[in-house]
XYZ file of C-alpha atoms in Angstrom:
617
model
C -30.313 -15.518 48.986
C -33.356 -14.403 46.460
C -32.395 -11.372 45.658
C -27.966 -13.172 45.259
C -29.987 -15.344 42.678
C -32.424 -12.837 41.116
C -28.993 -10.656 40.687
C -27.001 -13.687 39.427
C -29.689 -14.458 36.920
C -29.908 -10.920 35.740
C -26.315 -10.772 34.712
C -26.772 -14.443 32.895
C -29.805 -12.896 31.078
C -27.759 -9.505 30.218
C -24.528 -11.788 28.874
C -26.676 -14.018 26.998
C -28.613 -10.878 25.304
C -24.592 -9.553 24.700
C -23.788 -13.202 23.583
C -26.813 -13.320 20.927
C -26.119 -9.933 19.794
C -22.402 -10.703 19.043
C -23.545 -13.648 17.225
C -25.923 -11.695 15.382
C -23.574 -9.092 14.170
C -21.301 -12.112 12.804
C -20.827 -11.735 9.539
C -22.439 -14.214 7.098
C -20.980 -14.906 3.832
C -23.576 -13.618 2.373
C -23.702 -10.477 3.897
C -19.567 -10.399 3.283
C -20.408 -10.776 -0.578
C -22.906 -8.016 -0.419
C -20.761 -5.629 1.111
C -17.420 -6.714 -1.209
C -19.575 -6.022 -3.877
C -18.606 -2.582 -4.481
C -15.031 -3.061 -4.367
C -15.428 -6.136 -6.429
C -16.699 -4.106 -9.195
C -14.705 -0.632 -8.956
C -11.479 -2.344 -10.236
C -9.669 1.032 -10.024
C -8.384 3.153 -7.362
C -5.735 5.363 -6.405
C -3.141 5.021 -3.357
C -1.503 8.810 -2.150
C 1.145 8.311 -0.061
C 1.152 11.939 1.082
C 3.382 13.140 4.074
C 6.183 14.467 5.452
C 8.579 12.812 3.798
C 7.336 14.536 0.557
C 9.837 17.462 1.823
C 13.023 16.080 1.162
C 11.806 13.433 -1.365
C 12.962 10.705 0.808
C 11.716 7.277 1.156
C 8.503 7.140 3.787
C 9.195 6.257 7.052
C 12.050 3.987 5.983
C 14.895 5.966 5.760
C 15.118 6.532 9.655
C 14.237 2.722 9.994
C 16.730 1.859 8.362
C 19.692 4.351 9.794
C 20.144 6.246 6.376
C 19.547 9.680 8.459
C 18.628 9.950 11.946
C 14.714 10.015 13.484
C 15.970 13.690 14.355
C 17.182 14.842 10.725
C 14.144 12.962 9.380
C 11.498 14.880 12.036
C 12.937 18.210 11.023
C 10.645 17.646 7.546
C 7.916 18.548 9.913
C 8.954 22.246 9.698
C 8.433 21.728 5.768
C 5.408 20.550 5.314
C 3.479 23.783 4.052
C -0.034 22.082 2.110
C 0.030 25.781 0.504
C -1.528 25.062 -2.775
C -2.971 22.113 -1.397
C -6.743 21.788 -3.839
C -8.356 18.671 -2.472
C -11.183 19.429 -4.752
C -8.703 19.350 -7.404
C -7.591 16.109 -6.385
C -10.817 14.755 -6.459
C -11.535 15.773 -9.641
C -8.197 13.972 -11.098
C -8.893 10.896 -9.885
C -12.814 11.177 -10.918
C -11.146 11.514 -14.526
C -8.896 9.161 -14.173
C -12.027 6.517 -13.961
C -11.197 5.415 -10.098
C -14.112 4.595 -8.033
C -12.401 4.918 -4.707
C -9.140 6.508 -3.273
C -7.267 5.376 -0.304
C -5.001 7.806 1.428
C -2.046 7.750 4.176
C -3.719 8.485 7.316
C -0.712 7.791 9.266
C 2.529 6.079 8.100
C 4.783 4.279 10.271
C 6.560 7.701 10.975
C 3.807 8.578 12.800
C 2.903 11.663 11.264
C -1.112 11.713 11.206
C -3.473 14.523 8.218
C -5.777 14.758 10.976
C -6.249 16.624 14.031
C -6.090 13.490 16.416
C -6.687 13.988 19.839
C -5.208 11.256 20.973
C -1.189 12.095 21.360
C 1.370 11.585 18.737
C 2.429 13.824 15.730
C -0.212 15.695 13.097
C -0.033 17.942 10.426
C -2.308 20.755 12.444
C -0.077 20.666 15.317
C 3.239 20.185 14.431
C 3.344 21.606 10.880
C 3.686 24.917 9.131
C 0.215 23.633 7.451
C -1.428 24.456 10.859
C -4.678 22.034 9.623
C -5.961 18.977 9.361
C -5.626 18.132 5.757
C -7.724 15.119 5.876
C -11.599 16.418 6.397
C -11.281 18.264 3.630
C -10.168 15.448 1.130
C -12.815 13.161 2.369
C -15.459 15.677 1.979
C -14.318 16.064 -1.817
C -14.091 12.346 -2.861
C -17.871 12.347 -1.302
C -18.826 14.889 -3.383
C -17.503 13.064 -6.241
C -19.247 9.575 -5.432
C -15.994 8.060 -4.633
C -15.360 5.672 -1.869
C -12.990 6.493 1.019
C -10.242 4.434 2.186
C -7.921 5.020 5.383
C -4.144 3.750 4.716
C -3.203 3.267 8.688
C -0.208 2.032 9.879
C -0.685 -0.339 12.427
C 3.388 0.155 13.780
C 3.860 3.950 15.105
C 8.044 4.452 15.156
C 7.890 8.323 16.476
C 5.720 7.212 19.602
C 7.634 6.750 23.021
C 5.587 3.674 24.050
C 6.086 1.794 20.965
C 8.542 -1.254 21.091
C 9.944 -0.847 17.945
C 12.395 2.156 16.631
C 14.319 1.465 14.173
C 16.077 -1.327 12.627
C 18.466 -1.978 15.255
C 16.832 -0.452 18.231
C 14.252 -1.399 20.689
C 12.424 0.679 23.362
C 11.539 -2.194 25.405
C 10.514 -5.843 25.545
C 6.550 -6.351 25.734
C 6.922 -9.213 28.001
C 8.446 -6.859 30.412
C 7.190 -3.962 29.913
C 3.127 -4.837 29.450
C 2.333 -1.469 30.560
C 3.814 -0.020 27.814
C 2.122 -2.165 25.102
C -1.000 -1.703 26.655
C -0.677 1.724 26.388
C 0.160 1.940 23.006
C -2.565 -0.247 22.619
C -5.229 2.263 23.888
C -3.488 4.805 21.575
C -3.398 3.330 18.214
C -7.073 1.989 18.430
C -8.343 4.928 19.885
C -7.117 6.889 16.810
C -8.743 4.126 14.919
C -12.122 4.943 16.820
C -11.583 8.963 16.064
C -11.281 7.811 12.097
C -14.456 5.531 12.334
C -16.419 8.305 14.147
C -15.532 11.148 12.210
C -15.255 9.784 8.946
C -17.344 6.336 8.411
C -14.578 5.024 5.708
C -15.536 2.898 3.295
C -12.583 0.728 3.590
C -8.990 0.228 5.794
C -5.944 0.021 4.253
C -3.624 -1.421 7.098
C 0.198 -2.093 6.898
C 3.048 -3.183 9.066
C 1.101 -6.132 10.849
C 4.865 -8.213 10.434
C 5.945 -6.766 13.118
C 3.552 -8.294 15.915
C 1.004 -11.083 15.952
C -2.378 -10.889 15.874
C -2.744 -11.900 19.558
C -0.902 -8.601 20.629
C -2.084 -6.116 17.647
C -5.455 -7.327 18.936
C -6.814 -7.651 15.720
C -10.066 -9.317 16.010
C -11.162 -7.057 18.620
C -10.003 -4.333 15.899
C -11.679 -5.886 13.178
C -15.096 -6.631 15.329
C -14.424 -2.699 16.854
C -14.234 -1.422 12.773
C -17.670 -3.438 12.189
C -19.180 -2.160 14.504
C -19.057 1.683 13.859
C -19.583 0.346 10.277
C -20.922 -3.103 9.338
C -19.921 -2.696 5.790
C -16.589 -1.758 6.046
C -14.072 -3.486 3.953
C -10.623 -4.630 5.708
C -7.438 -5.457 3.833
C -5.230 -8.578 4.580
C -2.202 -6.458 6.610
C -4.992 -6.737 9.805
C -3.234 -10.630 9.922
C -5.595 -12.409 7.858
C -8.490 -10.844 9.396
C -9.211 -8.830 6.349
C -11.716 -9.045 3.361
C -9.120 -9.346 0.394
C -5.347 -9.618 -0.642
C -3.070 -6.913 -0.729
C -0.161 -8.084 -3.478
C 2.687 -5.227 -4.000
C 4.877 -4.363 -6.411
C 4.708 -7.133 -8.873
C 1.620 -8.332 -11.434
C 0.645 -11.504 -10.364
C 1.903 -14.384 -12.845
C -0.705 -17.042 -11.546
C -4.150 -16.045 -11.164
C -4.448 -15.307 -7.173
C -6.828 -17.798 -5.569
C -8.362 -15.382 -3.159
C -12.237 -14.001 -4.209
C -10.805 -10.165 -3.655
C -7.347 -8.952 -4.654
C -5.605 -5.786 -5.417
C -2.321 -4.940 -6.570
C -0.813 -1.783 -5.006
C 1.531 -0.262 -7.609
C 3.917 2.815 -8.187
C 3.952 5.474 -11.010
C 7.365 5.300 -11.049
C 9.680 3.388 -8.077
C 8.467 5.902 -5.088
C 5.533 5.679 -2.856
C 5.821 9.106 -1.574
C 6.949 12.533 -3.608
C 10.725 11.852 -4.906
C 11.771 15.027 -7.331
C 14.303 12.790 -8.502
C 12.702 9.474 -9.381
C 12.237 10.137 -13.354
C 11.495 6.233 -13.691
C 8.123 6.453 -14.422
C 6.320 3.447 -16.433
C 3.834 5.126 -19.741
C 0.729 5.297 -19.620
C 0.413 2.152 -21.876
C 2.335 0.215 -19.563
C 0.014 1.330 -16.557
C -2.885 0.378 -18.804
C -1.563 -2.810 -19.954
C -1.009 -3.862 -15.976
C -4.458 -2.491 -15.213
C -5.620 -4.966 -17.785
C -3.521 -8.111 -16.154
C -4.935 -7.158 -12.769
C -8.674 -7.028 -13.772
C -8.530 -9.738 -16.410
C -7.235 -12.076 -13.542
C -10.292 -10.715 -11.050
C -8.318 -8.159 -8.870
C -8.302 -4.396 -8.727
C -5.025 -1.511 -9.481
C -4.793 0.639 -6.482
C -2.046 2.929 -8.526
C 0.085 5.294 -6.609
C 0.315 9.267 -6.602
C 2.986 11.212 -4.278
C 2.027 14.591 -3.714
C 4.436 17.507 -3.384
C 4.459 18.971 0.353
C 2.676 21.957 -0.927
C -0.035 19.777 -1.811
C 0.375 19.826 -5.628
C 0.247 16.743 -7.588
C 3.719 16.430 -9.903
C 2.655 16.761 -13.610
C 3.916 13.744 -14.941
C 1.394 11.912 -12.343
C -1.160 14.342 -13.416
C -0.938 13.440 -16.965
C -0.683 10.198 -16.077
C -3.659 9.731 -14.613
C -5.381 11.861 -17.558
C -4.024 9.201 -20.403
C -5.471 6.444 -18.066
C -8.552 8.437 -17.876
C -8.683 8.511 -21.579
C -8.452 4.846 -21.983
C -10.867 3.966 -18.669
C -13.547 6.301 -20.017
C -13.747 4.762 -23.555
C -13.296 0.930 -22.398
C -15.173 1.340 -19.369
C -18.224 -1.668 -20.439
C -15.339 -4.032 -20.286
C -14.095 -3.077 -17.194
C -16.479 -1.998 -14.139
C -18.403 -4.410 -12.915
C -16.644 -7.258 -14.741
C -15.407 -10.750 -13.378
C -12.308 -12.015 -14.262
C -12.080 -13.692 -17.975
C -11.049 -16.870 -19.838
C -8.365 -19.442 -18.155
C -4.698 -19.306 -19.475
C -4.402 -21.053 -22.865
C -7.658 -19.129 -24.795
C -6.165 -16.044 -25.576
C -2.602 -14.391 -25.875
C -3.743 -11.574 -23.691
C -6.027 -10.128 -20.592
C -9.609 -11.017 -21.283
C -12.699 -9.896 -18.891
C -16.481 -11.398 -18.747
C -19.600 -9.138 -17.827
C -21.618 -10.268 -14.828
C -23.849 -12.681 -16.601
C -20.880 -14.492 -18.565
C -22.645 -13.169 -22.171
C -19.742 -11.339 -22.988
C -16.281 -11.564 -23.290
C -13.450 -8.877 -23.576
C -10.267 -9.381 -25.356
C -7.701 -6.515 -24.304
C -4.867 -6.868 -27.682
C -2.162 -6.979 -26.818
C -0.794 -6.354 -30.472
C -2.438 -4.937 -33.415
C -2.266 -8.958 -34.872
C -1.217 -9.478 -38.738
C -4.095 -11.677 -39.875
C -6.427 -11.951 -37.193
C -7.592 -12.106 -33.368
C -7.655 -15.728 -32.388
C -9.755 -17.363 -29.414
C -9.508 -20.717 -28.890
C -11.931 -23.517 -27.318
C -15.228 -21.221 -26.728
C -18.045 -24.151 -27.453
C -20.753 -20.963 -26.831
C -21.727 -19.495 -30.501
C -20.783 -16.221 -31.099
C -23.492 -13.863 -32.063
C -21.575 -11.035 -32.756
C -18.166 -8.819 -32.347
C -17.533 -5.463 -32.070
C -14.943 -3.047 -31.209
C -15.715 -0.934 -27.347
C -15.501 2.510 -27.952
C -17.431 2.730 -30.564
C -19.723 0.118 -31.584
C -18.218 -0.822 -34.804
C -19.447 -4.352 -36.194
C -16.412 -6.849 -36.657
C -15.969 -9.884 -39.060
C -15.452 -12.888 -37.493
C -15.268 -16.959 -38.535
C -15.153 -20.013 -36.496
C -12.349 -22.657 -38.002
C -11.571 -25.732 -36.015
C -10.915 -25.067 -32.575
C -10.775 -21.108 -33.060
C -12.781 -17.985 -33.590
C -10.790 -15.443 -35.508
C -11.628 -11.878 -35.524
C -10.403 -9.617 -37.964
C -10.122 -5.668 -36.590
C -9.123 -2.776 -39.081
C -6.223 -0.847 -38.547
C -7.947 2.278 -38.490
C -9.482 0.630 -35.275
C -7.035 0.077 -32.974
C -6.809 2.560 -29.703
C -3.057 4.222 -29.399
C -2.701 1.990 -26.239
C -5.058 -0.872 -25.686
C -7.231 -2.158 -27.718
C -10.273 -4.163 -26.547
C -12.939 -5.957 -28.600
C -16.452 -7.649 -27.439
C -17.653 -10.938 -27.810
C -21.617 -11.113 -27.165
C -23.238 -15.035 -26.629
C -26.877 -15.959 -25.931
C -25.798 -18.254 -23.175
C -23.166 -17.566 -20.167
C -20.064 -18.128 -21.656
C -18.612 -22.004 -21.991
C -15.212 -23.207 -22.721
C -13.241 -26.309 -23.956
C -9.892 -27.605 -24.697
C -7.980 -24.473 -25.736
C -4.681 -26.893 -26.946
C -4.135 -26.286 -30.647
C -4.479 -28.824 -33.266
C -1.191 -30.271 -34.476
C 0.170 -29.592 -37.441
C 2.258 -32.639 -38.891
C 5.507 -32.051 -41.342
C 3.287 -34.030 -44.035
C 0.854 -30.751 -44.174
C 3.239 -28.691 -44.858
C 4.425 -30.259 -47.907
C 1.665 -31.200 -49.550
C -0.123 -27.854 -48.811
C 0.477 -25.988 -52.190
C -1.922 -23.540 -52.589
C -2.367 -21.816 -49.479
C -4.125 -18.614 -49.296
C -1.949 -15.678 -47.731
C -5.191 -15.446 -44.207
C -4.260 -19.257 -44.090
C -0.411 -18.616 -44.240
C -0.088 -16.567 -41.315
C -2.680 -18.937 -39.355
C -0.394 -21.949 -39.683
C 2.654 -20.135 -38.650
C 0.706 -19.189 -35.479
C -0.139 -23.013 -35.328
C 3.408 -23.535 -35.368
C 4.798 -21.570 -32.890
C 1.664 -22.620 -30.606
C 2.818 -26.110 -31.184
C 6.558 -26.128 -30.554
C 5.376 -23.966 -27.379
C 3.250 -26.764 -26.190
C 6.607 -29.566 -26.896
C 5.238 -29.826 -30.565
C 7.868 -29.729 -33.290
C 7.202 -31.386 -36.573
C 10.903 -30.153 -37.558
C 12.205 -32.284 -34.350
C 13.500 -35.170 -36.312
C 14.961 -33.549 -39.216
C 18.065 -31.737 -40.741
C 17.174 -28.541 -40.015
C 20.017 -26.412 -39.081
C 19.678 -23.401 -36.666
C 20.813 -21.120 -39.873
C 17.940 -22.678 -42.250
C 20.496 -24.231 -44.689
C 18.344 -27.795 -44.897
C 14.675 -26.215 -45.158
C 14.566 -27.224 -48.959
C 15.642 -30.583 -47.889
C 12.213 -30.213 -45.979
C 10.098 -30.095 -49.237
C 7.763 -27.517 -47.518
C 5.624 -26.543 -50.084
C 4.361 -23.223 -49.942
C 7.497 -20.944 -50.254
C 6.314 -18.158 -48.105
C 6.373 -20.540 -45.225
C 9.717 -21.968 -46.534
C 11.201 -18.537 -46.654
C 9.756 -17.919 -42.909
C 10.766 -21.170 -41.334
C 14.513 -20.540 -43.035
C 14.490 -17.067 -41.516
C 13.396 -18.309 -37.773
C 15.041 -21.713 -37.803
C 17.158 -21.554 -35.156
C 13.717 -21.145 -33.266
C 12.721 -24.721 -34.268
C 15.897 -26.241 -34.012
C 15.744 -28.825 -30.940
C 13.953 -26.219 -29.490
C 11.568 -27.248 -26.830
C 8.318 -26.082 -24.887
C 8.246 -22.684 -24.266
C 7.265 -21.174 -20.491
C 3.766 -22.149 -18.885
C 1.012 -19.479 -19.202
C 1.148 -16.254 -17.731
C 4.614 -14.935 -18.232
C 4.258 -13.746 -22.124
C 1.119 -13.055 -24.091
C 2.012 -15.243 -26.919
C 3.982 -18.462 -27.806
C 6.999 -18.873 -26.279
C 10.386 -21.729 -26.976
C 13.376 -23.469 -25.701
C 16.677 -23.982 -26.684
C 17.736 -27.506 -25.851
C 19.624 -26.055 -23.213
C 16.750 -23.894 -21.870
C 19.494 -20.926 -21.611
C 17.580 -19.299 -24.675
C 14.254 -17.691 -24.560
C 12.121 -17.478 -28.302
C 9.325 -15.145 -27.937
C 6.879 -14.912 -30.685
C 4.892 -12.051 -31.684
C 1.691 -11.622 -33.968
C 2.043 -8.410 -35.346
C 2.964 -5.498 -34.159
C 2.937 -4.778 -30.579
C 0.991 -1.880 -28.687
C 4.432 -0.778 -26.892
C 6.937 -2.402 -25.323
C 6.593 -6.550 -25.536
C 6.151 -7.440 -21.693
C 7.709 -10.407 -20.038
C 6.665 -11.191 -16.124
C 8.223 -13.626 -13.434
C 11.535 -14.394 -15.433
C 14.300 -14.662 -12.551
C 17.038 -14.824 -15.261
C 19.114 -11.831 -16.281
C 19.344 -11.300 -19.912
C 22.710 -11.034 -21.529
C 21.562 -10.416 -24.802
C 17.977 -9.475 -26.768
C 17.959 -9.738 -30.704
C 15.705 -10.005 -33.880
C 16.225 -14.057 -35.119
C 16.624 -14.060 -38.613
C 17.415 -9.627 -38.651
C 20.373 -9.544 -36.136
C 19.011 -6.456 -34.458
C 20.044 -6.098 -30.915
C 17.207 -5.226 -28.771
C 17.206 -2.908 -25.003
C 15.024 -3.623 -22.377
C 13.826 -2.301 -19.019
C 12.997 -3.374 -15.856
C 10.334 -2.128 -13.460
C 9.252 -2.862 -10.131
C 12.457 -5.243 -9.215
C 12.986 -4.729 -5.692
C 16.622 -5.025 -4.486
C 15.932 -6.838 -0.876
C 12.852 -9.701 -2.715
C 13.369 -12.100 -4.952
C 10.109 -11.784 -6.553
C 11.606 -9.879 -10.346
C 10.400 -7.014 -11.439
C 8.782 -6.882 -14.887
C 10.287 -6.742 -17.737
C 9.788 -4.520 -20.954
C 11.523 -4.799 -24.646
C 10.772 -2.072 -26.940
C 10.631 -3.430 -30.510
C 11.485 -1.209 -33.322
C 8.749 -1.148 -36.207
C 11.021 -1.463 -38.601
C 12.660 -4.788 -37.514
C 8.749 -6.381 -37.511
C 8.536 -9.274 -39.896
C 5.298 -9.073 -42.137
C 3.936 -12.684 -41.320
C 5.514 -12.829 -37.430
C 8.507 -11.843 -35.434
C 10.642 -13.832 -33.321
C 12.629 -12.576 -30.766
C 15.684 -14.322 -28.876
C 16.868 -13.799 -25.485
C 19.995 -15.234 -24.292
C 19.894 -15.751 -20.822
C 22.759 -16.156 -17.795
C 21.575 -19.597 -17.327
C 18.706 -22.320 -17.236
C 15.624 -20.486 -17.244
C 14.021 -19.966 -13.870
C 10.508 -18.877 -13.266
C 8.853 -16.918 -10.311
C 5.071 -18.159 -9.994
C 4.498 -18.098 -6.500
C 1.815 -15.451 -4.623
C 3.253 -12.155 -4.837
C 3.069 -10.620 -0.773
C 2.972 -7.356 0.548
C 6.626 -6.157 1.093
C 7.721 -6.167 4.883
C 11.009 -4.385 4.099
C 12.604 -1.355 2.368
């Protein structure tokens, strides 16, 4: 009976040592903040979404799924997958210069198909490919050598492997409850390639994906999670692990809200393929990458943009020069970038903003090269000085009422983005950013109004009748301007502007909430036409985000000029729009400030919901 109780006490003793050190390996939230801290402050990195499917330019995975060729047609890529000019050095090297601090690459996709040398059953590249290697090592070994972090894309969902449920849209290979075996066997498979990963190549981070298809309970993903850990306490999870990850994974769409999670990332496309597609021309410019790089920092997340290799290994050269004109603009703006926190609330600025660390400077990314003048509104910090990034240059600046305006040269503005810096001798504070109103009695006693002052209360127009404001609400003006002399406005330059852009102030009413457009924004009566206003001219394309409407019709008010536009990163199967772009002409600018009209096929509607990773394709 001793030695029953010496024994019985030995194994309480050994599961209470196991007990405190699973307790001690819990992650604090400290230790979870020191560890995010690199990814919090890397802000760029690039997805490759490299594989077989690169062969016959065909969507990843996907196209079998969903029954547009067979798993057999599909698998026959295998025999095309050469990685002949494959350069992962090269690689490296590109996304270096394209200012990235970490890459994370397709391990595995759903089809299966792993760049390593896995031991543990299914398909790879060194096996079952003419490459006859594991294509993997080598690119890990590279980003190392460039100081970049490594992260694994591994799909959780294998549809090639026999003792998987799932096959394809319409086909099962068995039910879990009665086949357990099965499961438990794939299971042992997909975490024990997991393990070969973690003890090969320590990643820095785990990019998972397809965790809709099973619950956490039977993906297992704690034990995965506490399994990850502990080859590698610092290793950084995404959200696709079902919520036991270290940050959000939005897709596809530039979030209109500022996401309330402390991590984000928003995994986007060059054009509108993951993988290689030879005939997917639809690629966004560089300034429109840029510009969405800016949204996704200035709002605290991260870009993770996308590059599909050719199955040769080369990198097509419109993503190579890509990622050079991105490099361009990183390198030069890179103080108000890395190591950043997300900027001012909506209502401040018409544009992405940034802070540095300590909150003593703020970044203003322009999103037009303005007429007059830069305008921040409600900083209650002094501002000790203004400068362009890049270079340094000193920039006039003057505090009037309940704004800061900034003048910048034109000589100073970058070709894509440009982005000016604030400094303060105190963290950064903020107030009320509404703008004063301006009453109908200004306006006509106002005589002699100097031209900087003219274009500033035009702005303080359109900000007002954006916030419900119109001091024209309860007169005769006509949509065509024929009763603005009836108005008595004094100073003819704003006569002549308000008769040009009437219809814009005619029962017109608020304008959409924050977010969507960087500038002022209106409302027919009948909310079925959208006024956009724009300061200057515009560094490309004007951008408009989370508008559910289709527009029938895009024109100049007060010009006539019909106006095209294009849409990116609408998804057929979600309802979440895709981002809209409308390329104004120089030549149809007006000198003080535009105003553009879009008719739309009915009431306005607005997306501002969380934008989620997409389960379909």
């Amino acid at each position: 009976m001793t030695h029953k109780y010496r024994y019985l006490l030995l194994i309480c003793f050994v599961l209470a040592q196991l007990s405190g050190v699973a307790q001690a390996k819990k992650e604090t939230e400290a230790e979870r903040k020191a560890k995010m801290q690199w990814f919090g402050d890397a802000k760029l990195g690039i997805f490759i979404h490299w594989g077989i499917y690169a062969v016959q330019g065909i969507p990843e995975s996907w196209s079998f799924f969903n029954n547009y060729i067979s798993h057999e047609d599909y698998m026959k890529q295998l025999a095309g997958f050469t990685a002949a000019q494959y350069r992962p050095e090269e690689w490296a090297a590109l996304i270096k210069e394209s200012g990235a601090r970490y890459a994370v690459i397709t391990t595995k996709h759903h089809d299966g198909v792993a760049l390593w040398d896995s031991k543990k059953g299914g398909l790879n590249t060194k096996l079952h490919t003419p490459a006859k290697r594991d294509v993997l090592t080598p690119f890990v070994a590279a980003l190392r050598k460039n100081n970049l972090k490594t992260g694994f894309y591994f799909s959780l969902p294998d549809w090639s492997y026999p003792d998987y449920d799932v096959f394809t849209r319409t086909r099962t290979r068995y039910n879990l409850t009665q086949e357990p075996k099965r499961w438990q066997k794939f299971l042992g498979y997909y975490q024990g390639q997991l393990q070969e990963l973690s003890q090969r190549y320590n990643p820095d981070l785990y990019w998972f994906d397809g965790d809709w298809e099973h619950n956490a309970e039977q993906w297992q993903s704690q034990k995965v999670r506490e399994m990850l850990l502990g080859y590698n306490k610092n290793v950084i999870i995404n959200s696709r692990l079902n919520h036991y990850g270290d940050y959000a994974t939005p897709e596809q769409g530039v979030p209109v809200v500022r996401p309330q999670d402390a991590y984000w990332e928003l995994c986007l496309t060059m054009n509108d393929s993951w993988g290689y597609s030879p005939h997917d021309h639809h690629y966004k410019s560089a300034n429109q990458i840029i510009r969405t790089f800016a949204d996704c920092i200035g709002n605290g997340g991260n870009l993770l943009l996308d590059i599909g290799p050719k199955p040769d290994g080369t990198i097509p050269a419109e993503q190579v020069a890509l990622l050079k004109a991105l490099g361009r603009w990183t390198n030069k703006h890179q103080e108000a970038i890395f190591g950043t926190v997300a900027g001012l609330p909506e209502g401040h600025f018409y544009g992405s903003t940034t802070l540095s660390a300590d909150r003593k400077k703020l970044y203003l990314f322009l999103p037009t090269q303005p007429q007059e003048s830069i305008q921040v509104k409600g900083l209650l910090s002094d501002v000790k000085s203004v400068t362009l990034v890049g270079n340094k240059t000193p920039l006039p600046f003057e505090k009037q009422g309940n704004s800061t305006f900034i003048n910048v040269p034109a000589s100073g503005h970058d070709q894509d983005l440009t982005v000016v810096a604030l400094s303060f001798d105190e963290p950064l504070r903020v107030g009320e950013p509404a703008p004063e109103k301006i009453a109908l009695a200004t306006l006509q006693t106002k005589k002699e109004i100097p031209p900087v002052d003219v274009n500033r209360i035009l702005r303080q127009l359109a900000d007002n009748v954006g916030q419900g404001w119109n001091p024209f609400a309860a007169t005769a003006l006509q949509p065509d301007g024929a009763e603005v002399r009836n108005l008595k406005i004094a100073d003819k330059r704003i006569e002549d502007w308000v008769r040009k852009h009437a219809e814009a102030f005619y029962k017109t009413r608020a304008g959409l909430p924050a977010g969507h457009y960087a500038g002022a924004t209106a409302l027919s009566e009948d909310c079925q036409t959208l006024y956009l206003f724009v300061n200057g001219k515009p560094n490309g394309p004007i951008v408009l985000k989370g508008l559910k409407n289709k527009i029938h019709r895009s024109r100049v008010v007060g010009q006539g000029t019909l106006l095209s536009h294009e849409i990116f990163n609408k998804q057929y199967w979600s309802d979440i729009p895709g981002i809209i772009y409308l390329n104004v002409p120089e030549a149809v600018l007006d000198q003080e400030m535009t105003v553009i009209a879009l008719l739309l096929d009915k009431p306005v509607e607005l997306h501002r919901e969380e934008i989620k990773p997409i389960e379909s394709n």
